Every structure is written in structure tokens, then in C-alpha cells.
Amino acid sequence: MSFIPYGRQDINQNDIDAVIQVLQSDWLTQGPTIEQFEKKVAEYCGAKYAVAVNSATSALHISCMAAGLGQEDILWTSPNTFVASANCGRYCGADVDFVDIDLRTYNMSVDKLEQKLIHAKNEGRLPKVVIPVHFSGQSCEMDKISMLAKEYSFAVIEDASHAIGGSYRNKKVGSCTFSDMTVFSFHPVKVVTTAEGGMVLTNNTMLYEKLIEFRSHGITRNPGLMTEEMHGPWYYQQISLGYNYRMTDIQAALGCSQLERLDEFVTRRQAIAGKYNRALQCLPLVLPWQHPDTYSAYHLYVICLEEEQLQKSHKQVFEELRQAGIGVNLHYIPVHTQPYYAQFGFQWGDFPVSEYYYSTAISIPMYAAMTEGQQDVVIKTITEILK
Ligand SMILES: *Cc1c(COP(=O)(O)O)cnc(C)c1O
């Protein structure tokens, strides 16, 4: 029996041809295809600018830098995320803290965010950057977060690694209508892929210029940003400390080609979710609740076990699914419980909703290339194991 993974890429002949075409051209690293890819994503999302980089982790790092995050500052994010959403704050030397999640969406709770802001204001410990994470592809309540951002003056960076192709209030995630910047990941398990890759979108010209600078060593070729006259056509200046976070044209070609099928991928993921919703509704499970303002890109489909109605433990169900060839996974181990974060004083019990969610959640297979037959096997296996 073949193993059904929780997620995987969908590569077709057009994708392969696009990559080969770049390999036969003059540019391998950052060249004309990067610009095309950036333009396509910006247009798709309705944002002014897009900056392609080699991963979402790099995208989060330069976004924090562009927001001016430094050693005296504080970054808040969700505990229910991949460690990269928090680590970007540490790269800048900032303190990292978390806001617990909403029990229905598994996204950062806006009520808890507000309570924590009121408390932080009294203590003089307000965050400079807040990173809401659109968990599983469903947008956070961005209108409320943006209102709080104005009131308490923090920058908002959306970690939309799961959410390209999704919408919030009929606007594409990535439009940056309610944020300063939005980050996408193009890792192969995500909705569209460039193998490794990420992107930052923004509508702010100053942030855009900083992102470009930090992506490539802090070097500028723009005479307007230089401290002296150009010495000649060869001249550039390093005006800050940046990195080499560039994407290659090979990856961008794959990205352009994948983007052609983004809407198709999301429609398929929505259909898979619809079938799971119908087929699993009578089992002792909590199925993914959708906020009416959102249209999810469904990077993940998470089931939460109602353990009190089961004879089996969470771990037992997980192991039985794996043994039956279903490549289940768990998103996420609450970041504050990671040993690296324990050194800052975090411990079990700090964010109880994330921890409770973690004790019940299982990500089941969800990817555009999954066949009806494979989904039927997943449904049948889950039903048998939970019976
Ligand atoms: C995948 C992911 C990242 C990191 O993406 P990379 O492109 O692998 O660096 C960051 N945040 C979230 C929520 C993710 O799922």
C-alpha cells in the first residue's frame, strides 16, 4: 500500500519546460524572470511591490529589518506557527513574546491581543512588530488587528506562508490592505512552490527600497541613496548590513509557471476540504471552522480529536494513521515550549489554548494533486480508526 503524504507539490510539464528554458538562457541567478515573478504575484494580490527571496524565513527577517526592529524592541506572534515566525525577531536581537490563539480558527486571538496590548502599555512594553500567522490558509481578523496597530503604533507583518490564493473580505491575502507587509513561502508543501523560496509584498515605497537593499548585502545602485557622486558606471555603495537572500531565475521560472495554476490549486483544495467536511462530520472530531470573512487557501486540513468520546489517545490515533500509510503530521508544537525559547522564561501553561489545541490536533493529507481515490482511502482509514 502506498503512503499518502500530508502535503506535496504538483509539478507538470509546463513547470519543467519553464525551468529548462531558464537553464538555457543567459541568466541563472537574479535576472529578468525574478522581476516577472514579482510583478505577477503583486498584480495577483493587488499590492504595489513584491520582493522575491530564497525563503519565507529570509522574507520574515528582512521584513523585520525594514520595520526597524532592533535590540530594544519586542515582537509578538502566535505560538501556533512554525518557529521561523518568531526567530525573525531574534535575528534582529529583539525580545519575542506570544499571543494565544482563538479556539475556533487557531489563529492569533484578537481579544487576547487587545488585552495584552492594554497591559503592555501600562508596563511600557509595547511591541514594535506583530506577526499574525494565517494558520492553515485562513486569514486572521485583519481589520481588527490593523485598528489595534494604529492605536498602539506597531507594524503588522502578515505571515501568509499558508495563505497565497486565499482572500479576506474579498481582497486577496497579500494586498497589504490591513498590514505593512505580507510574507509568502514557496516551500514544496505550500500552495505553490519554487522549491525553496519566499516573497515580501508591500504598498510602501520606503519599505520596498529597504527590502531590496537588505536582500542583497545592503548594496544600492540608486544614486539618490548614495553619500557621494557616482565614481562611474561600475559604482555601487553598501549603505547598510544586508545579506545574500536572492532567489534564482530558475526558481522564479518555476514560480511563474506554478502561479498560472494557483486558482485551480485553491479550488481543488477547497473541494477536498468540502468532501472531508461531509465525510468526517459524524466522527468525534472538531473540523476546521471558517470565519465568514475568509476564503482559505487550505494549505492544511486539521482535525481535532474529541478525546473524551474516544477509547484511544491522541498519540495512539496519530500512530495508527501513520501505520496505515496516512502521512499525518502535527502543526504546530507551540513555539514557546521549544527549548530555545525556554531560556527566555517561557514554559508549559503560558498559552493554554495553543497547548490544548496541540494535544488534540492532527493534519491529514491535503494537496491539490491528491486523487479522489486517495482521499477515499484517507476517509475510510480515519473512520475505521476512530470507530
Ligand atoms: C513554511 C513556513 C515558514 C517558513 O517558510 P520557508 O520558506 O521554509 O522559510 C514560515 N512561517 C510559516 C507559518 C510556515 O508555514
mmCIF file of C-alpha atoms in Angstrom, residues 14-382:
data_model
loop_
_atom_site.group_PDB
_atom_site.id
_atom_site.type_symbol
_atom_site.label_atom_id
_atom_site.label_comp_id
_atom_site.label_asym_id
_atom_site.label_seq_id
_atom_site.Cartn_x
_atom_site.Cartn_y
_atom_site.Cartn_z
ATOM 1 C CA ASN A 14 4.884 23.369 -18.289
ATOM 2 C CA ASP A 15 6.708 23.809 -14.976
ATOM 3 C CA ILE A 16 9.571 21.610 -16.186
ATOM 4 C CA ASP A 17 9.773 23.418 -19.554
ATOM 5 C CA ALA A 18 9.859 26.825 -17.842
ATOM 6 C CA VAL A 19 12.830 25.761 -15.699
ATOM 7 C CA ILE A 20 14.709 24.279 -18.676
ATOM 8 C CA GLN A 21 14.197 27.480 -20.631
ATOM 9 C CA VAL A 22 15.973 29.487 -17.932
ATOM 10 C CA LEU A 23 18.813 26.964 -17.791
ATOM 11 C CA GLN A 24 19.375 27.564 -21.499
ATOM 12 C CA SER A 25 19.286 31.363 -21.133
ATOM 13 C CA ASP A 26 21.946 33.916 -20.068
ATOM 14 C CA TRP A 27 20.640 34.415 -16.526
ATOM 15 C CA LEU A 28 20.604 31.813 -13.783
ATOM 16 C CA THR A 29 20.544 33.925 -10.672
ATOM 17 C CA GLN A 30 18.521 37.070 -10.058
ATOM 18 C CA GLY A 31 17.595 38.316 -13.533
ATOM 19 C CA PRO A 32 14.566 39.139 -15.669
ATOM 20 C CA THR A 33 12.455 36.170 -14.561
ATOM 21 C CA ILE A 34 12.583 37.316 -10.925
ATOM 22 C CA GLU A 35 11.114 40.659 -11.980
ATOM 23 C CA GLN A 36 8.391 38.895 -13.930
ATOM 24 C CA PHE A 37 7.555 36.661 -10.983
ATOM 25 C CA GLU A 38 7.434 39.610 -8.593
ATOM 26 C CA LYS A 39 5.183 41.565 -10.934
ATOM 27 C CA LYS A 40 2.822 38.610 -11.394
ATOM 28 C CA VAL A 41 2.426 37.988 -7.660
ATOM 29 C CA ALA A 42 1.995 41.709 -6.892
ATOM 30 C CA GLU A 43 -0.682 42.014 -9.573
ATOM 31 C CA TYR A 44 -2.433 38.836 -8.467
ATOM 32 C CA CYS A 45 -2.607 40.093 -4.871
ATOM 33 C CA GLY A 46 -3.303 43.727 -5.671
ATOM 34 C CA ALA A 47 -0.161 45.018 -3.947
ATOM 35 C CA LYS A 48 2.213 47.676 -5.299
ATOM 36 C CA TYR A 49 5.515 45.894 -4.701
ATOM 37 C CA ALA A 50 6.868 42.364 -4.328
ATOM 38 C CA VAL A 51 10.401 41.284 -3.383
ATOM 39 C CA ALA A 52 11.373 37.658 -4.082
ATOM 40 C CA VAL A 53 13.877 35.984 -1.754
ATOM 41 C CA ASN A 54 15.267 32.499 -1.139
ATOM 42 C CA SER A 55 12.801 31.527 1.635
ATOM 43 C CA ALA A 56 9.934 32.835 3.745
ATOM 44 C CA THR A 57 12.358 32.764 6.671
ATOM 45 C CA SER A 58 14.574 35.297 4.848
ATOM 46 C CA ALA A 59 11.452 37.251 3.869
ATOM 47 C CA LEU A 60 10.412 37.479 7.540
ATOM 48 C CA HIS A 61 13.937 38.547 8.538
ATOM 49 C CA ILE A 62 14.238 41.427 6.035
ATOM 50 C CA SER A 63 10.643 42.482 6.775
ATOM 51 C CA CYS A 64 11.530 42.855 10.457
ATOM 52 C CA MET A 65 14.676 44.772 9.483
ATOM 53 C CA ALA A 66 12.665 47.044 7.167
ATOM 54 C CA ALA A 67 10.229 47.690 10.038
ATOM 55 C CA GLY A 68 13.241 48.867 12.050
ATOM 56 C CA LEU A 69 13.103 46.057 14.612
ATOM 57 C CA GLY A 70 16.191 46.133 16.832
ATOM 58 C CA GLN A 71 17.681 45.150 20.171
ATOM 59 C CA GLU A 72 15.486 47.287 22.405
ATOM 60 C CA ASP A 73 12.326 46.164 20.655
ATOM 61 C CA ILE A 74 9.649 43.499 21.073
ATOM 62 C CA LEU A 75 7.970 41.239 18.510
ATOM 63 C CA TRP A 76 4.732 39.334 19.126
ATOM 64 C CA THR A 77 3.461 36.409 17.146
ATOM 65 C CA SER A 78 1.267 33.324 17.537
ATOM 66 C CA PRO A 79 2.547 30.260 19.413
ATOM 67 C CA ASN A 80 0.732 28.101 16.823
ATOM 68 C CA THR A 81 3.214 28.570 13.991
ATOM 69 C CA PHE A 82 6.464 27.366 12.522
ATOM 70 C CA VAL A 83 9.456 28.583 14.549
ATOM 71 C CA ALA A 84 10.503 30.967 11.722
ATOM 72 C CA SER A 85 7.699 33.432 12.607
ATOM 73 C CA ALA A 86 9.358 34.001 15.985
ATOM 74 C CA ASN A 87 13.019 33.506 15.052
ATOM 75 C CA CYS A 88 12.987 36.544 12.737
ATOM 76 C CA GLY A 89 12.608 38.700 15.855
ATOM 77 C CA ARG A 90 15.612 37.017 17.469
ATOM 78 C CA TYR A 91 17.723 37.579 14.308
ATOM 79 C CA CYS A 92 17.186 41.310 14.920
ATOM 80 C CA GLY A 93 18.083 40.948 18.612
ATOM 81 C CA ALA A 94 14.518 41.760 19.694
ATOM 82 C CA ASP A 95 12.558 40.110 22.504
ATOM 83 C CA VAL A 96 9.887 37.702 21.319
ATOM 84 C CA ASP A 97 6.523 37.148 23.017
ATOM 85 C CA PHE A 98 3.323 35.391 22.003
ATOM 86 C CA VAL A 99 -0.439 35.984 21.911
ATOM 87 C CA ASP A 100 -2.552 32.871 22.459
ATOM 88 C CA ILE A 101 -4.888 31.582 19.744
ATOM 89 C CA ASP A 102 -8.623 31.600 19.151
ATOM 90 C CA LEU A 103 -10.160 28.195 19.859
ATOM 91 C CA ARG A 104 -12.177 28.191 16.628
ATOM 92 C CA THR A 105 -9.753 29.473 13.960
ATOM 93 C CA TYR A 106 -6.440 28.508 15.657
ATOM 94 C CA ASN A 107 -5.248 31.995 14.620
ATOM 95 C CA MET A 108 -3.993 34.690 16.993
ATOM 96 C CA SER A 109 -6.929 35.780 19.156
ATOM 97 C CA VAL A 110 -7.746 39.442 18.570
ATOM 98 C CA ASP A 111 -9.331 39.735 22.031
ATOM 99 C CA LYS A 112 -6.199 38.383 23.687
ATOM 100 C CA LEU A 113 -4.086 40.694 21.528
ATOM 101 C CA GLU A 114 -6.057 43.702 22.747
ATOM 102 C CA GLN A 115 -5.885 42.627 26.412
ATOM 103 C CA LYS A 116 -2.153 42.073 26.129
ATOM 104 C CA LEU A 117 -1.660 45.489 24.459
ATOM 105 C CA ILE A 118 -3.529 47.265 27.277
ATOM 106 C CA HIS A 119 -1.343 45.515 29.827
ATOM 107 C CA ALA A 120 1.855 46.143 27.811
ATOM 108 C CA LYS A 121 1.055 49.846 27.509
ATOM 109 C CA ASN A 122 0.809 50.145 31.291
ATOM 110 C CA GLU A 123 4.170 48.448 31.626
ATOM 111 C CA GLY A 124 5.799 50.437 28.796
ATOM 112 C CA ARG A 125 6.487 47.203 26.918
ATOM 113 C CA LEU A 126 4.518 47.629 23.693
ATOM 114 C CA PRO A 127 5.610 45.560 20.672
ATOM 115 C CA LYS A 128 7.181 47.241 17.641
ATOM 116 C CA VAL A 129 6.117 44.427 15.304
ATOM 117 C CA VAL A 130 3.209 41.971 15.446
ATOM 118 C CA ILE A 131 3.203 38.959 13.109
ATOM 119 C CA PRO A 132 -0.238 37.397 12.707
ATOM 120 C CA VAL A 133 0.005 33.975 11.047
ATOM 121 C CA HIS A 134 -2.775 32.901 8.669
ATOM 122 C CA PHE A 135 -2.861 29.374 10.012
ATOM 123 C CA SER A 136 -3.777 26.622 7.533
ATOM 124 C CA GLY A 137 -4.511 29.281 4.878
ATOM 125 C CA GLN A 138 -7.310 31.123 6.700
ATOM 126 C CA SER A 139 -6.686 34.848 7.193
ATOM 127 C CA CYS A 140 -6.614 36.355 10.679
ATOM 128 C CA GLU A 141 -9.139 39.093 11.529
ATOM 129 C CA MET A 142 -7.030 41.736 9.865
ATOM 130 C CA ASP A 143 -9.406 44.685 10.160
ATOM 131 C CA LYS A 144 -9.316 44.473 13.948
ATOM 132 C CA ILE A 145 -5.567 43.886 14.015
ATOM 133 C CA SER A 146 -4.973 46.929 11.800
ATOM 134 C CA MET A 147 -7.159 49.080 14.067
ATOM 135 C CA LEU A 148 -5.108 47.991 17.069
ATOM 136 C CA ALA A 149 -1.913 48.670 15.069
ATOM 137 C CA LYS A 150 -2.976 52.291 14.601
ATOM 138 C CA GLU A 151 -3.990 52.701 18.233
ATOM 139 C CA TYR A 152 -0.813 51.176 19.674
ATOM 140 C CA SER A 153 1.594 52.056 16.807
ATOM 141 C CA PHE A 154 3.086 48.740 15.861
ATOM 142 C CA ALA A 155 3.957 47.413 12.414
ATOM 143 C CA VAL A 156 1.999 44.425 11.084
ATOM 144 C CA ILE A 157 3.768 41.736 9.062
ATOM 145 C CA GLU A 158 1.360 39.029 7.890
ATOM 146 C CA ASP A 159 2.955 35.581 7.844
ATOM 147 C CA ALA A 160 0.887 34.289 4.926
ATOM 148 C CA SER A 161 3.142 31.290 4.262
ATOM 149 C CA HIS A 162 -0.013 29.125 4.169
ATOM 150 C CA ALA A 163 -2.335 31.572 2.501
ATOM 151 C CA ILE A 164 -1.390 32.604 -1.062
ATOM 152 C CA GLY A 165 -4.545 32.331 -3.156
ATOM 153 C CA GLY A 166 -6.806 32.923 -0.157
ATOM 154 C CA SER A 167 -8.890 36.038 0.485
ATOM 155 C CA TYR A 168 -10.077 38.201 3.339
ATOM 156 C CA ARG A 169 -13.199 40.348 2.824
ATOM 157 C CA ASN A 170 -12.966 39.687 -0.924
ATOM 158 C CA LYS A 171 -9.416 41.007 -1.108
ATOM 159 C CA LYS A 172 -6.558 38.641 -1.875
ATOM 160 C CA VAL A 173 -4.242 37.850 1.008
ATOM 161 C CA GLY A 174 -1.092 39.806 0.098
ATOM 162 C CA SER A 175 -2.910 43.012 -0.850
ATOM 163 C CA CYS A 176 -1.494 44.517 2.377
ATOM 164 C CA THR A 177 -4.746 46.461 2.840
ATOM 165 C CA PHE A 178 -4.562 45.827 6.584
ATOM 166 C CA SER A 179 -0.808 45.472 7.081
ATOM 167 C CA ASP A 180 2.607 46.922 6.291
ATOM 168 C CA MET A 181 3.998 43.784 4.677
ATOM 169 C CA THR A 182 2.903 40.252 3.799
ATOM 170 C CA VAL A 183 5.191 37.219 3.523
ATOM 171 C CA PHE A 184 4.650 34.123 1.358
ATOM 172 C CA SER A 185 6.516 30.783 1.361
ATOM 173 C CA PHE A 186 7.090 28.701 -1.760
ATOM 174 C CA HIS A 187 8.357 25.585 0.012
ATOM 175 C CA PRO A 188 7.110 22.414 -1.797
ATOM 176 C CA VAL A 189 4.417 21.582 0.782
ATOM 177 C CA LYS A 190 2.901 25.070 0.491
ATOM 178 C CA VAL A 191 0.210 26.089 -2.027
ATOM 179 C CA VAL A 192 2.587 26.967 -4.916
ATOM 180 C CA THR A 193 6.301 26.177 -4.989
ATOM 181 C CA THR A 194 9.673 27.417 -6.230
ATOM 182 C CA ALA A 195 11.458 24.534 -4.384
ATOM 183 C CA GLU A 196 12.852 26.944 -1.767
ATOM 184 C CA GLY A 197 11.579 30.497 -1.933
ATOM 185 C CA GLY A 198 9.693 33.332 -0.338
ATOM 186 C CA MET A 199 8.387 36.815 -1.025
ATOM 187 C CA VAL A 200 7.506 40.061 0.732
ATOM 188 C CA LEU A 201 4.683 42.257 -0.544
ATOM 189 C CA THR A 202 4.097 45.880 0.436
ATOM 190 C CA ASN A 203 2.403 49.070 -0.738
ATOM 191 C CA ASN A 204 5.011 51.289 0.953
ATOM 192 C CA THR A 205 7.809 52.655 -1.266
ATOM 193 C CA MET A 206 10.234 53.197 1.624
ATOM 194 C CA LEU A 207 9.791 49.666 2.931
ATOM 195 C CA TYR A 208 10.189 48.330 -0.611
ATOM 196 C CA GLU A 209 13.539 50.109 -1.061
ATOM 197 C CA LYS A 210 14.784 48.751 2.260
ATOM 198 C CA LEU A 211 13.712 45.206 1.390
ATOM 199 C CA ILE A 212 15.636 45.402 -1.914
ATOM 200 C CA GLU A 213 18.687 46.680 -0.050
ATOM 201 C CA PHE A 214 18.649 44.005 2.680
ATOM 202 C CA ARG A 215 18.084 41.206 0.163
ATOM 203 C CA SER A 216 21.454 41.899 -1.417
ATOM 204 C CA HIS A 217 24.215 42.881 1.045
ATOM 205 C CA GLY A 218 22.876 46.362 1.827
ATOM 206 C CA ILE A 219 24.159 47.473 -1.573
ATOM 207 C CA THR A 220 22.468 50.166 -3.649
ATOM 208 C CA ARG A 221 22.988 51.284 -7.244
ATOM 209 C CA ASN A 222 20.492 54.128 -6.815
ATOM 210 C CA PRO A 223 22.440 57.460 -6.954
ATOM 211 C CA GLY A 224 19.684 59.064 -4.881
ATOM 212 C CA LEU A 225 20.612 56.898 -1.881
ATOM 213 C CA MET A 226 24.404 57.428 -2.126
ATOM 214 C CA THR A 227 26.555 59.619 0.105
ATOM 215 C CA GLU A 228 28.752 60.850 -2.776
ATOM 216 C CA GLU A 229 28.733 61.244 -6.538
ATOM 217 C CA MET A 230 28.908 58.067 -8.655
ATOM 218 C CA HIS A 231 32.596 57.376 -9.452
ATOM 219 C CA GLY A 232 31.498 55.813 -12.746
ATOM 220 C CA PRO A 233 29.116 53.269 -14.209
ATOM 221 C CA TRP A 234 30.667 50.475 -12.087
ATOM 222 C CA TYR A 235 29.970 52.241 -8.834
ATOM 223 C CA TYR A 236 27.755 50.983 -6.043
ATOM 224 C CA GLN A 237 27.625 51.683 -2.334
ATOM 225 C CA GLN A 238 26.996 49.448 0.645
ATOM 226 C CA ILE A 239 24.831 51.622 2.862
ATOM 227 C CA SER A 240 23.707 49.031 5.456
ATOM 228 C CA LEU A 241 24.418 45.452 6.513
ATOM 229 C CA GLY A 242 22.354 43.170 4.289
ATOM 230 C CA TYR A 243 22.513 39.524 3.265
ATOM 231 C CA ASN A 244 22.513 37.365 0.170
ATOM 232 C CA TYR A 245 18.880 36.273 0.256
ATOM 233 C CA ARG A 246 18.384 36.342 -3.512
ATOM 234 C CA MET A 247 16.150 33.887 -5.349
ATOM 235 C CA THR A 248 17.412 32.379 -8.613
ATOM 236 C CA ASP A 249 15.781 32.863 -12.004
ATOM 237 C CA ILE A 250 15.446 29.080 -12.177
ATOM 238 C CA GLN A 251 13.196 29.176 -9.122
ATOM 239 C CA ALA A 252 11.303 32.246 -10.353
ATOM 240 C CA ALA A 253 10.513 30.465 -13.645
ATOM 241 C CA LEU A 254 9.004 27.603 -11.683
ATOM 242 C CA GLY A 255 7.095 30.163 -9.612
ATOM 243 C CA CYS A 256 5.678 31.959 -12.688
ATOM 244 C CA SER A 257 4.554 28.677 -14.143
ATOM 245 C CA GLN A 258 3.029 27.470 -10.854
ATOM 246 C CA LEU A 259 1.188 30.763 -10.463
ATOM 247 C CA GLU A 260 -0.798 30.010 -13.624
ATOM 248 C CA ARG A 261 -2.466 27.191 -11.682
ATOM 249 C CA LEU A 262 -2.787 28.891 -8.286
ATOM 250 C CA ASP A 263 -6.552 29.440 -8.514
ATOM 251 C CA GLU A 264 -7.026 25.890 -9.775
ATOM 252 C CA PHE A 265 -4.957 24.570 -6.835
ATOM 253 C CA VAL A 266 -7.001 26.514 -4.277
ATOM 254 C CA THR A 267 -10.311 25.458 -5.863
ATOM 255 C CA ARG A 268 -9.164 21.850 -5.652
ATOM 256 C CA ARG A 269 -8.066 22.270 -2.026
ATOM 257 C CA GLN A 270 -11.468 23.810 -1.211
ATOM 258 C CA ALA A 271 -13.186 20.828 -2.853
ATOM 259 C CA ILE A 272 -11.056 18.372 -0.859
ATOM 260 C CA ALA A 273 -11.965 20.268 2.331
ATOM 261 C CA GLY A 274 -15.659 20.160 1.392
ATOM 262 C CA LYS A 275 -15.535 16.405 0.938
ATOM 263 C CA TYR A 276 -13.706 15.917 4.262
ATOM 264 C CA ASN A 277 -16.279 18.159 5.982
ATOM 265 C CA ARG A 278 -19.147 15.982 4.744
ATOM 266 C CA ALA A 279 -17.438 12.621 5.248
ATOM 267 C CA LEU A 280 -15.996 13.235 8.738
ATOM 268 C CA GLN A 281 -18.802 15.256 10.351
ATOM 269 C CA CYS A 282 -20.297 12.349 12.302
ATOM 270 C CA LEU A 283 -17.000 11.321 13.932
ATOM 271 C CA PRO A 284 -15.876 12.597 17.359
ATOM 272 C CA LEU A 285 -13.845 15.364 15.743
ATOM 273 C CA VAL A 286 -13.737 19.144 15.576
ATOM 274 C CA LEU A 287 -13.428 20.061 11.881
ATOM 275 C CA PRO A 288 -11.891 23.334 10.619
ATOM 276 C CA TRP A 289 -14.232 26.251 11.323
ATOM 277 C CA GLN A 290 -14.220 29.023 8.733
ATOM 278 C CA HIS A 291 -14.742 32.683 9.613
ATOM 279 C CA PRO A 292 -17.321 34.134 7.162
ATOM 280 C CA ASP A 293 -14.889 36.947 6.151
ATOM 281 C CA THR A 294 -12.330 34.466 4.863
ATOM 282 C CA TYR A 295 -11.738 32.222 1.866
ATOM 283 C CA SER A 296 -8.991 29.794 2.875
ATOM 284 C CA ALA A 297 -6.168 28.614 0.629
ATOM 285 C CA TYR A 298 -6.311 25.374 2.691
ATOM 286 C CA HIS A 299 -2.602 24.681 2.992
ATOM 287 C CA LEU A 300 -3.617 22.348 5.838
ATOM 288 C CA TYR A 301 -6.713 20.446 6.884
ATOM 289 C CA VAL A 302 -6.575 19.899 10.655
ATOM 290 C CA ILE A 303 -8.876 17.589 12.606
ATOM 291 C CA CYS A 304 -9.032 17.905 16.395
ATOM 292 C CA LEU A 305 -9.941 14.783 18.382
ATOM 293 C CA GLU A 306 -12.698 14.897 20.967
ATOM 294 C CA GLU A 307 -10.711 12.609 23.215
ATOM 295 C CA GLU A 308 -13.326 12.234 25.933
ATOM 296 C CA GLN A 309 -15.518 10.470 23.324
ATOM 297 C CA LEU A 310 -12.699 8.164 22.190
ATOM 298 C CA GLN A 311 -11.215 4.977 23.600
ATOM 299 C CA LYS A 312 -7.831 5.956 22.189
ATOM 300 C CA SER A 313 -5.331 8.677 22.988
ATOM 301 C CA HIS A 314 -4.287 11.389 20.542
ATOM 302 C CA LYS A 315 -0.871 9.798 20.161
ATOM 303 C CA GLN A 316 -2.401 6.376 19.540
ATOM 304 C CA VAL A 317 -4.681 7.695 16.791
ATOM 305 C CA PHE A 318 -1.746 9.502 15.202
ATOM 306 C CA GLU A 319 0.430 6.385 15.259
ATOM 307 C CA GLU A 320 -2.317 4.154 13.887
ATOM 308 C CA LEU A 321 -2.877 6.564 10.979
ATOM 309 C CA ARG A 322 0.849 6.585 10.183
ATOM 310 C CA GLN A 323 0.971 2.786 10.382
ATOM 311 C CA ALA A 324 -1.959 2.612 7.963
ATOM 312 C CA GLY A 325 0.031 4.641 5.417
ATOM 313 C CA ILE A 326 -1.606 8.018 6.041
ATOM 314 C CA GLY A 327 1.132 10.655 6.287
ATOM 315 C CA VAL A 328 -0.433 12.677 9.064
ATOM 316 C CA ASN A 329 1.515 15.468 10.736
ATOM 317 C CA LEU A 330 1.083 17.920 13.606
ATOM 318 C CA HIS A 331 1.036 21.677 13.079
ATOM 319 C CA TYR A 332 2.274 23.054 15.417
ATOM 320 C CA ILE A 333 4.222 22.276 18.554
ATOM 321 C CA PRO A 334 3.635 25.574 20.434
ATOM 322 C CA VAL A 335 6.768 27.639 19.746
ATOM 323 C CA HIS A 336 7.073 28.881 23.358
ATOM 324 C CA THR A 337 7.615 25.259 24.507
ATOM 325 C CA GLN A 338 10.722 24.827 22.330
ATOM 326 C CA PRO A 339 13.914 24.501 24.422
ATOM 327 C CA TYR A 340 15.438 27.518 22.655
ATOM 328 C CA TYR A 341 12.556 29.693 23.931
ATOM 329 C CA ALA A 342 12.638 28.230 27.445
ATOM 330 C CA GLN A 343 15.789 30.302 28.125
ATOM 331 C CA PHE A 344 13.597 33.439 27.917
ATOM 332 C CA GLY A 345 11.362 32.155 30.712
ATOM 333 C CA PHE A 346 8.549 30.568 28.692
ATOM 334 C CA GLN A 347 7.052 27.349 29.970
ATOM 335 C CA TRP A 348 4.147 24.942 29.521
ATOM 336 C CA GLY A 349 0.979 26.611 30.736
ATOM 337 C CA ASP A 350 1.801 30.078 29.343
ATOM 338 C CA PHE A 351 -0.531 29.822 26.317
ATOM 339 C CA PRO A 352 -3.135 27.230 27.294
ATOM 340 C CA VAL A 353 -5.339 27.356 24.186
ATOM 341 C CA SER A 354 -2.364 26.633 21.886
ATOM 342 C CA GLU A 355 -1.298 23.839 24.216
ATOM 343 C CA TYR A 356 -4.775 22.318 24.383
ATOM 344 C CA TYR A 357 -5.084 22.547 20.584
ATOM 345 C CA TYR A 358 -1.677 20.835 20.270
ATOM 346 C CA SER A 359 -2.895 17.931 22.411
ATOM 347 C CA THR A 360 -5.803 17.205 20.034
ATOM 348 C CA ALA A 361 -4.747 18.289 16.509
ATOM 349 C CA ILE A 362 -3.774 16.121 13.531
ATOM 350 C CA SER A 363 -3.079 17.434 9.992
ATOM 351 C CA ILE A 364 -4.473 14.978 7.465
ATOM 352 C CA PRO A 365 -3.472 14.773 3.756
ATOM 353 C CA MET A 366 -4.352 17.938 1.810
ATOM 354 C CA TYR A 367 -2.755 18.796 -1.522
ATOM 355 C CA ALA A 368 -4.031 19.662 -4.992
ATOM 356 C CA ALA A 369 -2.614 16.529 -6.632
ATOM 357 C CA MET A 370 -4.417 14.176 -4.226
ATOM 358 C CA THR A 371 -6.775 11.902 -6.175
ATOM 359 C CA GLU A 372 -10.384 11.095 -5.247
ATOM 360 C CA GLY A 373 -9.247 7.523 -4.635
ATOM 361 C CA GLN A 374 -6.507 8.639 -2.230
ATOM 362 C CA GLN A 375 -8.942 10.859 -0.364
ATOM 363 C CA ASP A 376 -11.397 7.962 -0.076
ATOM 364 C CA VAL A 377 -8.628 5.846 1.481
ATOM 365 C CA VAL A 378 -7.864 8.634 3.986
ATOM 366 C CA ILE A 379 -11.550 8.978 4.936
ATOM 367 C CA LYS A 380 -12.073 5.221 5.266
ATOM 368 C CA THR A 381 -8.934 4.794 7.382
ATOM 369 C CA ILE A 382 -9.817 7.662 9.751
#
